[in-house]
Each structure stands twice: as C-alpha cells, then as structure tokens.
PDB file of N, CA and C in Angstrom:
ATOM      1  N   MET B   1       0.838  -1.176   0.000  1.00  0.00           N
ATOM      2  CA  MET B   1       0.000   0.000   0.000  1.00  0.00           C
ATOM      3  C   MET B   1       0.887   1.244   0.000  1.00  0.00           C
ATOM      4  N   VAL B   2       0.595   2.182  -0.870  1.00  0.00           N
ATOM      5  CA  VAL B   2       1.387   3.392  -1.002  1.00  0.00           C
ATOM      6  C   VAL B   2       0.885   4.429   0.000  1.00  0.00           C
ATOM      7  N   ALA B   3       1.819   5.017   0.740  1.00  0.00           N
ATOM      8  CA  ALA B   3       1.439   6.035   1.721  1.00  0.00           C
ATOM      9  C   ALA B   3       1.017   7.307   0.990  1.00  0.00           C
ATOM     10  N   GLN B   4      -0.026   7.927   1.514  1.00  0.00           N
ATOM     11  CA  GLN B   4      -0.493   9.185   0.951  1.00  0.00           C
ATOM     12  C   GLN B   4       0.408  10.315   1.429  1.00  0.00           C
ATOM     13  N   PRO B   5       0.682  11.291   0.572  1.00  0.00           N
ATOM     14  CA  PRO B   5       1.465  12.426   1.035  1.00  0.00           C
ATOM     15  C   PRO B   5       0.685  13.213   2.094  1.00  0.00           C
ATOM     16  N   GLU B   6       1.412  13.738   3.053  1.00  0.00           N
ATOM     17  CA  GLU B   6       0.787  14.561   4.081  1.00  0.00           C
ATOM     18  C   GLU B   6       0.883  16.022   3.685  1.00  0.00           C
ATOM     19  N   ILE B   7      -0.202  16.735   3.913  1.00  0.00           N
ATOM     20  CA  ILE B   7      -0.212  18.180   3.707  1.00  0.00           C
ATOM     21  C   ILE B   7      -0.757  18.824   4.967  1.00  0.00           C
ATOM     22  N   THR B   8      -0.251  19.995   5.280  1.00  0.00           N
ATOM     23  CA  THR B   8      -0.737  20.698   6.460  1.00  0.00           C
ATOM     24  C   THR B   8      -2.009  21.460   6.119  1.00  0.00           C
ATOM     25  N   GLN B   9      -2.704  21.831   7.162  1.00  0.00           N
ATOM     26  CA  GLN B   9      -3.912  22.635   6.981  1.00  0.00           C
ATOM     27  C   GLN B   9      -3.552  23.936   6.249  1.00  0.00           C
ATOM     28  N   ARG B  10      -2.416  24.504   6.581  1.00  0.00           N
ATOM     29  CA  ARG B  10      -1.968  25.738   5.928  1.00  0.00           C
ATOM     30  C   ARG B  10      -1.702  25.501   4.447  1.00  0.00           C
ATOM     31  N   ASP B  11      -1.039  24.377   4.106  1.00  0.00           N
ATOM     32  CA  ASP B  11      -0.815  24.045   2.695  1.00  0.00           C
ATOM     33  C   ASP B  11      -2.137  23.934   1.943  1.00  0.00           C
ATOM     34  N   LEU B  12      -3.095  23.282   2.571  1.00  0.00           N
ATOM     35  CA  LEU B  12      -4.398  23.110   1.941  1.00  0.00           C
ATOM     36  C   LEU B  12      -5.040  24.465   1.657  1.00  0.00           C
ATOM     37  N   ARG B  13      -4.929  25.375   2.600  1.00  0.00           N
ATOM     38  CA  ARG B  13      -5.502  26.708   2.416  1.00  0.00           C
ATOM     39  C   ARG B  13      -4.747  27.483   1.342  1.00  0.00           C
ATOM     40  N   ASN B  14      -3.424  27.471   1.404  1.00  0.00           N
ATOM     41  CA  ASN B  14      -2.624  28.292   0.498  1.00  0.00           C
ATOM     42  C   ASN B  14      -2.484  27.718  -0.908  1.00  0.00           C
ATOM     43  N   ARG B  15      -2.538  26.401  -1.039  1.00  0.00           N
ATOM     44  CA  ARG B  15      -2.334  25.759  -2.338  1.00  0.00           C
ATOM     45  C   ARG B  15      -3.567  24.968  -2.764  1.00  0.00           C
ATOM     46  N   SER B  16      -4.751  25.467  -2.407  1.00  0.00           N
ATOM     47  CA  SER B  16      -5.970  24.682  -2.621  1.00  0.00           C
ATOM     48  C   SER B  16      -6.195  24.312  -4.086  1.00  0.00           C
ATOM     49  N   LYS B  17      -5.952  25.241  -5.030  1.00  0.00           N
ATOM     50  CA  LYS B  17      -6.178  24.911  -6.438  1.00  0.00           C
ATOM     51  C   LYS B  17      -5.253  23.779  -6.881  1.00  0.00           C
ATOM     52  N   GLU B  18      -3.986  23.883  -6.554  1.00  0.00           N
ATOM     53  CA  GLU B  18      -3.010  22.855  -6.932  1.00  0.00           C
ATOM     54  C   GLU B  18      -3.373  21.504  -6.318  1.00  0.00           C
ATOM     55  N   ILE B  19      -3.757  21.517  -5.048  1.00  0.00           N
ATOM     56  CA  ILE B  19      -4.098  20.272  -4.350  1.00  0.00           C
ATOM     57  C   ILE B  19      -5.390  19.677  -4.903  1.00  0.00           C
ATOM     58  N   MET B  20      -6.395  20.523  -5.138  1.00  0.00           N
ATOM     59  CA  MET B  20      -7.659  20.012  -5.672  1.00  0.00           C
ATOM     60  C   MET B  20      -7.491  19.476  -7.097  1.00  0.00           C
ATOM     61  N   ASP B  21      -6.617  20.099  -7.870  1.00  0.00           N
ATOM     62  CA  ASP B  21      -6.317  19.562  -9.211  1.00  0.00           C
ATOM     63  C   ASP B  21      -5.701  18.166  -9.094  1.00  0.00           C
ATOM     64  N   ALA B  22      -4.805  17.989  -8.122  1.00  0.00           N
ATOM     65  CA  ALA B  22      -4.185  16.676  -7.906  1.00  0.00           C
ATOM     66  C   ALA B  22      -5.225  15.652  -7.465  1.00  0.00           C
ATOM     67  N   VAL B  23      -6.146  16.053  -6.597  1.00  0.00           N
ATOM     68  CA  VAL B  23      -7.218  15.146  -6.161  1.00  0.00           C
ATOM     69  C   VAL B  23      -8.078  14.753  -7.354  1.00  0.00           C
ATOM     70  N   GLN B  24      -8.378  15.715  -8.208  1.00  0.00           N
ATOM     71  CA  GLN B  24      -9.178  15.424  -9.394  1.00  0.00           C
ATOM     72  C   GLN B  24      -8.470  14.422 -10.309  1.00  0.00           C
ATOM     73  N   GLN B  25      -7.154  14.424 -10.287  1.00  0.00           N
ATOM     74  CA  GLN B  25      -6.372  13.485 -11.095  1.00  0.00           C
ATOM     75  C   GLN B  25      -6.189  12.131 -10.401  1.00  0.00           C
ATOM     76  N   GLY B  26      -6.731  11.983  -9.174  1.00  0.00           N
ATOM     77  CA  GLY B  26      -6.676  10.692  -8.497  1.00  0.00           C
ATOM     78  C   GLY B  26      -5.760  10.626  -7.289  1.00  0.00           C
ATOM     79  N   GLN B  27      -5.068  11.704  -6.967  1.00  0.00           N
ATOM     80  CA  GLN B  27      -4.148  11.725  -5.820  1.00  0.00           C
ATOM     81  C   GLN B  27      -4.927  11.910  -4.514  1.00  0.00           C
ATOM     82  N   ALA B  28      -4.552  11.186  -3.487  1.00  0.00           N
ATOM     83  CA  ALA B  28      -5.152  11.329  -2.155  1.00  0.00           C
ATOM     84  C   ALA B  28      -4.120  11.957  -1.222  1.00  0.00           C
ATOM     85  N   PHE B  29      -4.586  12.664  -0.211  1.00  0.00           N
ATOM     86  CA  PHE B  29      -3.710  13.323   0.751  1.00  0.00           C
ATOM     87  C   PHE B  29      -4.202  13.072   2.165  1.00  0.00           C
ATOM     88  N   THR B  30      -3.273  13.066   3.119  1.00  0.00           N
ATOM     89  CA  THR B  30      -3.615  13.077   4.538  1.00  0.00           C
ATOM     90  C   THR B  30      -3.364  14.497   5.036  1.00  0.00           C
ATOM     91  N   VAL B  31      -4.382  15.079   5.656  1.00  0.00           N
ATOM     92  CA  VAL B  31      -4.287  16.453   6.138  1.00  0.00           C
ATOM     93  C   VAL B  31      -3.875  16.432   7.608  1.00  0.00           C
ATOM     94  N   THR B  32      -2.903  17.299   7.948  1.00  0.00           N
ATOM     95  CA  THR B  32      -2.430  17.368   9.333  1.00  0.00           C
ATOM     96  C   THR B  32      -2.639  18.769   9.898  1.00  0.00           C
ATOM     97  N   ARG B  33      -2.767  18.826  11.220  1.00  0.00           N
ATOM     98  CA  ARG B  33      -2.812  20.082  11.951  1.00  0.00           C
ATOM     99  C   ARG B  33      -1.947  19.909  13.189  1.00  0.00           C
ATOM    100  N   ASP B  34      -1.023  20.796  13.374  1.00  0.00           N
ATOM    101  CA  ASP B  34      -0.103  20.729  14.514  1.00  0.00           C
ATOM    102  C   ASP B  34       0.604  19.375  14.585  1.00  0.00           C
ATOM    103  N   GLY B  35       0.925  18.804  13.419  1.00  0.00           N
ATOM    104  CA  GLY B  35       1.651  17.551  13.363  1.00  0.00           C
ATOM    105  C   GLY B  35       0.806  16.301  13.563  1.00  0.00           C
ATOM    106  N   HIS B  36      -0.500  16.462  13.756  1.00  0.00           N
ATOM    107  CA  HIS B  36      -1.398  15.315  13.959  1.00  0.00           C
ATOM    108  C   HIS B  36      -2.290  15.130  12.733  1.00  0.00           C
ATOM    109  N   GLN B  37      -2.452  13.900  12.321  1.00  0.00           N
ATOM    110  CA  GLN B  37      -3.339  13.608  11.196  1.00  0.00           C
ATOM    111  C   GLN B  37      -4.774  13.865  11.622  1.00  0.00           C
ATOM    112  N   ILE B  38      -5.501  14.653  10.801  1.00  0.00           N
ATOM    113  CA  ILE B  38      -6.883  14.984  11.152  1.00  0.00           C
ATOM    114  C   ILE B  38      -7.892  14.528  10.100  1.00  0.00           C
ATOM    115  N   GLY B  39      -7.426  14.161   8.919  1.00  0.00           N
ATOM    116  CA  GLY B  39      -8.374  13.730   7.903  1.00  0.00           C
ATOM    117  C   GLY B  39      -7.688  13.319   6.621  1.00  0.00           C
ATOM    118  N   GLU B  40      -8.523  12.857   5.698  1.00  0.00           N
ATOM    119  CA  GLU B  40      -8.034  12.453   4.383  1.00  0.00           C
ATOM    120  C   GLU B  40      -8.806  13.208   3.318  1.00  0.00           C
ATOM    121  N   LEU B  41      -8.105  13.595   2.306  1.00  0.00           N
ATOM    122  CA  LEU B  41      -8.698  14.221   1.137  1.00  0.00           C
ATOM    123  C   LEU B  41      -8.529  13.224   0.013  1.00  0.00           C
ATOM    124  N   ILE B  42      -9.647  12.621  -0.410  1.00  0.00           N
ATOM    125  CA  ILE B  42      -9.572  11.544  -1.401  1.00  0.00           C
ATOM    126  C   ILE B  42     -10.501  11.830  -2.578  1.00  0.00           C
ATOM    127  N   PRO B  43     -10.142  11.371  -3.762  1.00  0.00           N
ATOM    128  CA  PRO B  43     -11.013  11.580  -4.920  1.00  0.00           C
ATOM    129  C   PRO B  43     -12.255  10.695  -4.820  1.00  0.00           C
ATOM    130  N   LEU B  44     -13.361  11.204  -5.318  1.00  0.00           N
ATOM    131  CA  LEU B  44     -14.577  10.404  -5.379  1.00  0.00           C
ATOM    132  C   LEU B  44     -14.460   9.416  -6.520  1.00  0.00           C
ATOM    133  N   ARG B  45     -15.031   8.256  -6.314  1.00  0.00           N
ATOM    134  CA  ARG B  45     -15.078   7.279  -7.401  1.00  0.00           C
ATOM    135  C   ARG B  45     -16.200   7.676  -8.342  1.00  0.00           C
ATOM    136  N   THR B  46     -15.925   7.581  -9.606  1.00  0.00           N
ATOM    137  CA  THR B  46     -16.976   7.886 -10.573  1.00  0.00           C
ATOM    138  C   THR B  46     -17.661   6.588 -10.956  1.00  0.00           C
ATOM    139  N   ARG B  47     -18.961   6.647 -11.041  1.00  0.00           N
ATOM    140  CA  ARG B  47     -19.726   5.455 -11.411  1.00  0.00           C
ATOM    141  C   ARG B  47     -20.036   5.488 -12.890  1.00  0.00           C
ATOM    142  N   ARG B  48     -19.820   4.371 -13.503  1.00  0.00           N
ATOM    143  CA  ARG B  48     -20.212   4.253 -14.895  1.00  0.00           C
ATOM    144  C   ARG B  48     -21.682   3.894 -14.934  1.00  0.00           C
ATOM    145  N   ARG B  49     -22.397   4.435 -15.866  1.00  0.00           N
ATOM    146  CA  ARG B  49     -23.832   4.166 -15.963  1.00  0.00           C
ATOM    147  C   ARG B  49     -24.146   3.086 -16.998  1.00  0.00           C
ATOM    148  N   PHE B  50     -23.203   2.789 -17.861  1.00  0.00           N
ATOM    149  CA  PHE B  50     -23.485   1.843 -18.931  1.00  0.00           C
ATOM    150  C   PHE B  50     -22.388   0.795 -19.004  1.00  0.00           C
ATOM    151  N   VAL B  51     -22.796  -0.437 -19.110  1.00  0.00           N
ATOM    152  CA  VAL B  51     -21.861  -1.532 -19.341  1.00  0.00           C
ATOM    153  C   VAL B  51     -22.323  -2.203 -20.628  1.00  0.00           C
ATOM    154  N   SER B  52     -21.424  -2.330 -21.559  1.00  0.00           N
ATOM    155  CA  SER B  52     -21.795  -2.925 -22.840  1.00  0.00           C
ATOM    156  C   SER B  52     -22.166  -4.395 -22.648  1.00  0.00           C
ATOM    157  N   ARG B  53     -22.925  -4.899 -23.582  1.00  0.00           N
ATOM    158  CA  ARG B  53     -23.336  -6.305 -23.542  1.00  0.00           C
ATOM    159  C   ARG B  53     -22.126  -7.223 -23.545  1.00  0.00           C
ATOM    160  N   THR B  54     -21.123  -6.869 -24.346  1.00  0.00           N
ATOM    161  CA  THR B  54     -19.905  -7.678 -24.437  1.00  0.00           C
ATOM    162  C   THR B  54     -19.171  -7.696 -23.101  1.00  0.00           C
ATOM    163  N   GLU B  55     -19.065  -6.521 -22.462  1.00  0.00           N
ATOM    164  CA  GLU B  55     -18.379  -6.448 -21.174  1.00  0.00           C
ATOM    165  C   GLU B  55     -19.153  -7.206 -20.096  1.00  0.00           C
ATOM    166  N   PHE B  56     -20.481  -7.088 -20.109  1.00  0.00           N
ATOM    167  CA  PHE B  56     -21.301  -7.816 -19.138  1.00  0.00           C
ATOM    168  C   PHE B  56     -21.134  -9.323 -19.320  1.00  0.00           C
ATOM    169  N   ALA B  57     -21.139  -9.768 -20.560  1.00  0.00           N
ATOM    170  CA  ALA B  57     -20.969 -11.194 -20.839  1.00  0.00           C
ATOM    171  C   ALA B  57     -19.607 -11.677 -20.355  1.00  0.00           C
ATOM    172  N   ALA B  58     -18.574 -10.864 -20.558  1.00  0.00           N
ATOM    173  CA  ALA B  58     -17.226 -11.249 -20.114  1.00  0.00           C
ATOM    174  C   ALA B  58     -17.165 -11.336 -18.593  1.00  0.00           C
ATOM    175  N   MET B  59     -17.805 -10.398 -17.901  1.00  0.00           N
ATOM    176  CA  MET B  59     -17.807 -10.430 -16.432  1.00  0.00           C
ATOM    177  C   MET B  59     -18.617 -11.611 -15.907  1.00  0.00           C
ATOM    178  N   SER B  60     -19.676 -11.967 -16.620  1.00  0.00           N
ATOM    179  CA  SER B  60     -20.573 -13.033 -16.170  1.00  0.00           C
ATOM    180  C   SER B  60     -19.997 -14.427 -16.364  1.00  0.00           C
ATOM    181  N   ARG B  61     -19.047 -14.567 -17.257  1.00  0.00           N
ATOM    182  CA  ARG B  61     -18.466 -15.895 -17.516  1.00  0.00           C
ATOM    183  C   ARG B  61     -17.859 -16.514 -16.276  1.00  0.00           C
ATOM    184  N   GLY B  62     -17.304 -15.700 -15.402  1.00  0.00           N
ATOM    185  CA  GLY B  62     -16.664 -16.219 -14.194  1.00  0.00           C
ATOM    186  C   GLY B  62     -17.610 -16.410 -13.031  1.00  0.00           C
ATOM    187  N   ALA B  63     -18.881 -16.046 -13.207  1.00  0.00           N
ATOM    188  CA  ALA B  63     -19.849 -16.163 -12.114  1.00  0.00           C
ATOM    189  C   ALA B  63     -20.195 -17.634 -11.872  1.00  0.00           C
ATOM    190  N   PRO B  64     -20.428 -18.001 -10.626  1.00  0.00           N
ATOM    191  CA  PRO B  64     -20.783 -19.396 -10.350  1.00  0.00           C
ATOM    192  C   PRO B  64     -22.173 -19.728 -10.886  1.00  0.00           C
ATOM    193  N   GLU B  65     -22.391 -21.000 -11.164  1.00  0.00           N
ATOM    194  CA  GLU B  65     -23.704 -21.455 -11.610  1.00  0.00           C
ATOM    195  C   GLU B  65     -24.722 -21.209 -10.500  1.00  0.00           C
ATOM    196  N   MET B  66     -25.941 -20.920 -10.899  1.00  0.00           N
ATOM    197  CA  MET B  66     -26.975 -20.625  -9.916  1.00  0.00           C
ATOM    198  C   MET B  66     -28.220 -21.454 -10.211  1.00  0.00           C
ATOM    199  N   SER B  67     -28.759 -22.060  -9.184  1.00  0.00           N
ATOM    200  CA  SER B  67     -29.987 -22.836  -9.326  1.00  0.00           C
ATOM    201  C   SER B  67     -31.177 -21.920  -9.059  1.00  0.00           C
ATOM    202  N   ILE B  68     -32.024 -21.750 -10.055  1.00  0.00           N
ATOM    203  CA  ILE B  68     -33.207 -20.900  -9.894  1.00  0.00           C
ATOM    204  C   ILE B  68     -34.114 -21.463  -8.801  1.00  0.00           C
ATOM    205  N   ALA B  69     -34.260 -22.782  -8.746  1.00  0.00           N
ATOM    206  CA  ALA B  69     -35.114 -23.399  -7.728  1.00  0.00           C
ATOM    207  C   ALA B  69     -34.578 -23.114  -6.325  1.00  0.00           C
ATOM    208  N   ALA B  70     -33.260 -23.212  -6.135  1.00  0.00           N
ATOM    209  CA  ALA B  70     -32.665 -22.920  -4.832  1.00  0.00           C
ATOM    210  C   ALA B  70     -32.795 -21.443  -4.493  1.00  0.00           C
ATOM    211  N   PHE B  71     -32.651 -20.572  -5.493  1.00  0.00           N
ATOM    212  CA  PHE B  71     -32.800 -19.136  -5.281  1.00  0.00           C
ATOM    213  C   PHE B  71     -34.220 -18.812  -4.814  1.00  0.00           C
ATOM    214  N   ARG B  72     -35.205 -19.366  -5.494  1.00  0.00           N
ATOM    215  CA  ARG B  72     -36.606 -19.117  -5.112  1.00  0.00           C
ATOM    216  C   ARG B  72     -36.918 -19.699  -3.740  1.00  0.00           C
ATOM    217  N   ALA B  73     -36.362 -20.851  -3.435  1.00  0.00           N
ATOM    218  CA  ALA B  73     -36.580 -21.458  -2.115  1.00  0.00           C
ATOM    219  C   ALA B  73     -35.987 -20.571  -1.021  1.00  0.00           C
ATOM    220  N   ASP B  74     -34.804 -20.008  -1.268  1.00  0.00           N
ATOM    221  CA  ASP B  74     -34.195 -19.087  -0.309  1.00  0.00           C
ATOM    222  C   ASP B  74     -35.065 -17.851  -0.116  1.00  0.00           C
ATOM    223  N   GLN B  75     -35.595 -17.315  -1.209  1.00  0.00           N
ATOM    224  CA  GLN B  75     -36.458 -16.142  -1.100  1.00  0.00           C
ATOM    225  C   GLN B  75     -37.721 -16.468  -0.307  1.00  0.00           C
ATOM    226  N   ASP B  76     -38.332 -17.595  -0.614  1.00  0.00           N
ATOM    227  CA  ASP B  76     -39.544 -17.993   0.101  1.00  0.00           C
ATOM    228  C   ASP B  76     -39.278 -18.217   1.580  1.00  0.00           C
ATOM    229  N   ALA B  77     -38.124 -18.762   1.907  1.00  0.00           N
ATOM    230  CA  ALA B  77     -37.785 -19.008   3.306  1.00  0.00           C
ATOM    231  C   ALA B  77     -37.572 -17.698   4.069  1.00  0.00           C
ATOM    232  N   MET B  78     -37.081 -16.678   3.394  1.00  0.00           N
ATOM    233  CA  MET B  78     -36.769 -15.413   4.060  1.00  0.00           C
ATOM    234  C   MET B  78     -37.936 -14.435   4.081  1.00  0.00           C
ATOM    235  N   ALA B  79     -38.873 -14.563   3.176  1.00  0.00           N
ATOM    236  CA  ALA B  79     -39.967 -13.591   3.070  1.00  0.00           C
ATOM    237  C   ALA B  79     -41.284 -14.225   3.481  1.00  0.00           C
ATOM    238  N   ASP B  80     -42.021 -13.496   4.279  1.00  0.00           N
ATOM    239  CA  ASP B  80     -43.368 -13.938   4.639  1.00  0.00           C
ATOM    240  C   ASP B  80     -44.301 -13.434   3.546  1.00  0.00           C
ATOM    241  N   GLN B  81     -44.667 -14.320   2.645  1.00  0.00           N
ATOM    242  CA  GLN B  81     -45.430 -13.920   1.470  1.00  0.00           C
ATOM    243  C   GLN B  81     -46.812 -13.371   1.810  1.00  0.00           C
ATOM    244  N   ALA B  82     -47.421 -13.825   2.871  1.00  0.00           N
ATOM    245  CA  ALA B  82     -48.785 -13.412   3.200  1.00  0.00           C
ATOM    246  C   ALA B  82     -48.830 -12.177   4.106  1.00  0.00           C
ATOM    247  N   ALA B  83     -47.728 -11.769   4.679  1.00  0.00           N
ATOM    248  CA  ALA B  83     -47.736 -10.677   5.648  1.00  0.00           C
ATOM    249  C   ALA B  83     -48.285  -9.380   5.063  1.00  0.00           C
ATOM    250  N   ASN B  84     -47.945  -9.056   3.829  1.00  0.00           N
ATOM    251  CA  ASN B  84     -48.381  -7.812   3.230  1.00  0.00           C
ATOM    252  C   ASN B  84     -49.369  -8.003   2.091  1.00  0.00           C
ATOM    253  N   ASP B  85     -49.926  -9.212   1.989  1.00  0.00           N
ATOM    254  CA  ASP B  85     -50.832  -9.502   0.897  1.00  0.00           C
ATOM    255  C   ASP B  85     -52.264  -9.163   1.314  1.00  0.00           C
ATOM    256  N   PRO B  86     -52.861  -8.104   0.725  1.00  0.00           N
ATOM    257  CA  PRO B  86     -54.220  -7.715   1.123  1.00  0.00           C
ATOM    258  C   PRO B  86     -55.276  -8.719   0.690  1.00  0.00           C
ATOM    259  N   TYR B  87     -54.923  -9.649  -0.195  1.00  0.00           N
ATOM    260  CA  TYR B  87     -55.861 -10.619  -0.699  1.00  0.00           C
ATOM    261  C   TYR B  87     -55.771 -11.970   0.021  1.00  0.00           C
ATOM    262  N   ALA B  88     -54.813 -12.102   0.921  1.00  0.00           N
ATOM    263  CA  ALA B  88     -54.661 -13.366   1.650  1.00  0.00           C
ATOM    264  C   ALA B  88     -55.798 -13.499   2.658  1.00  0.00           C
ATOM    265  N   ARG B  89     -56.245 -14.714   2.846  1.00  0.00           N
ATOM    266  CA  ARG B  89     -57.350 -14.958   3.797  1.00  0.00           C
ATOM    267  C   ARG B  89     -56.860 -15.575   5.054  1.00  0.00           C
TER     268      ARG B  89
END
C-alpha cells in the first residue's frame, strides 16, 4: 500500500487549487494540523452508468452457476409472502 502524502492545513488553504487539481487526477492526501493527522482528502469514485453487452458477458463468464429453484426457495424461506398480501385470507 502506497502512503499518501501529508499536507498541512496551511498548505491546503494556500495551495488549494493545486491540491484540488491533484485530487481530481486521483491523488489522495492526509491532512495534518499541529503535526497530527486529522483527515483524508480523497477523490470520489466515478460510477459508470453503462456496461456494454460484451463487457457484461465477459464479467458473467466467471460467475458461479446458480440454481433458480434454490434461489426461489431461499427467497420464500426469508420472506413472509402473506404478511403484506391484502388478498390473503
């Protein structure tokens, strides 16, 4: 694991544009005050909204086989089907 560079609170204030540009590029920092670590400045993960059919198929190839009957039995065992059914007698 690579250690994050430490920056002081003063550095963060004085060099905020430079530091935020680095965060946008994927760099993380540990922020210190009076020599004590007080927080981390980390980039947000971006979520992809679309996965191509080819990519999904490639990811799915390694998935374990699944029994639909066992899946439904697990669901039935965990859910009380009649609890919220207004038509149940």
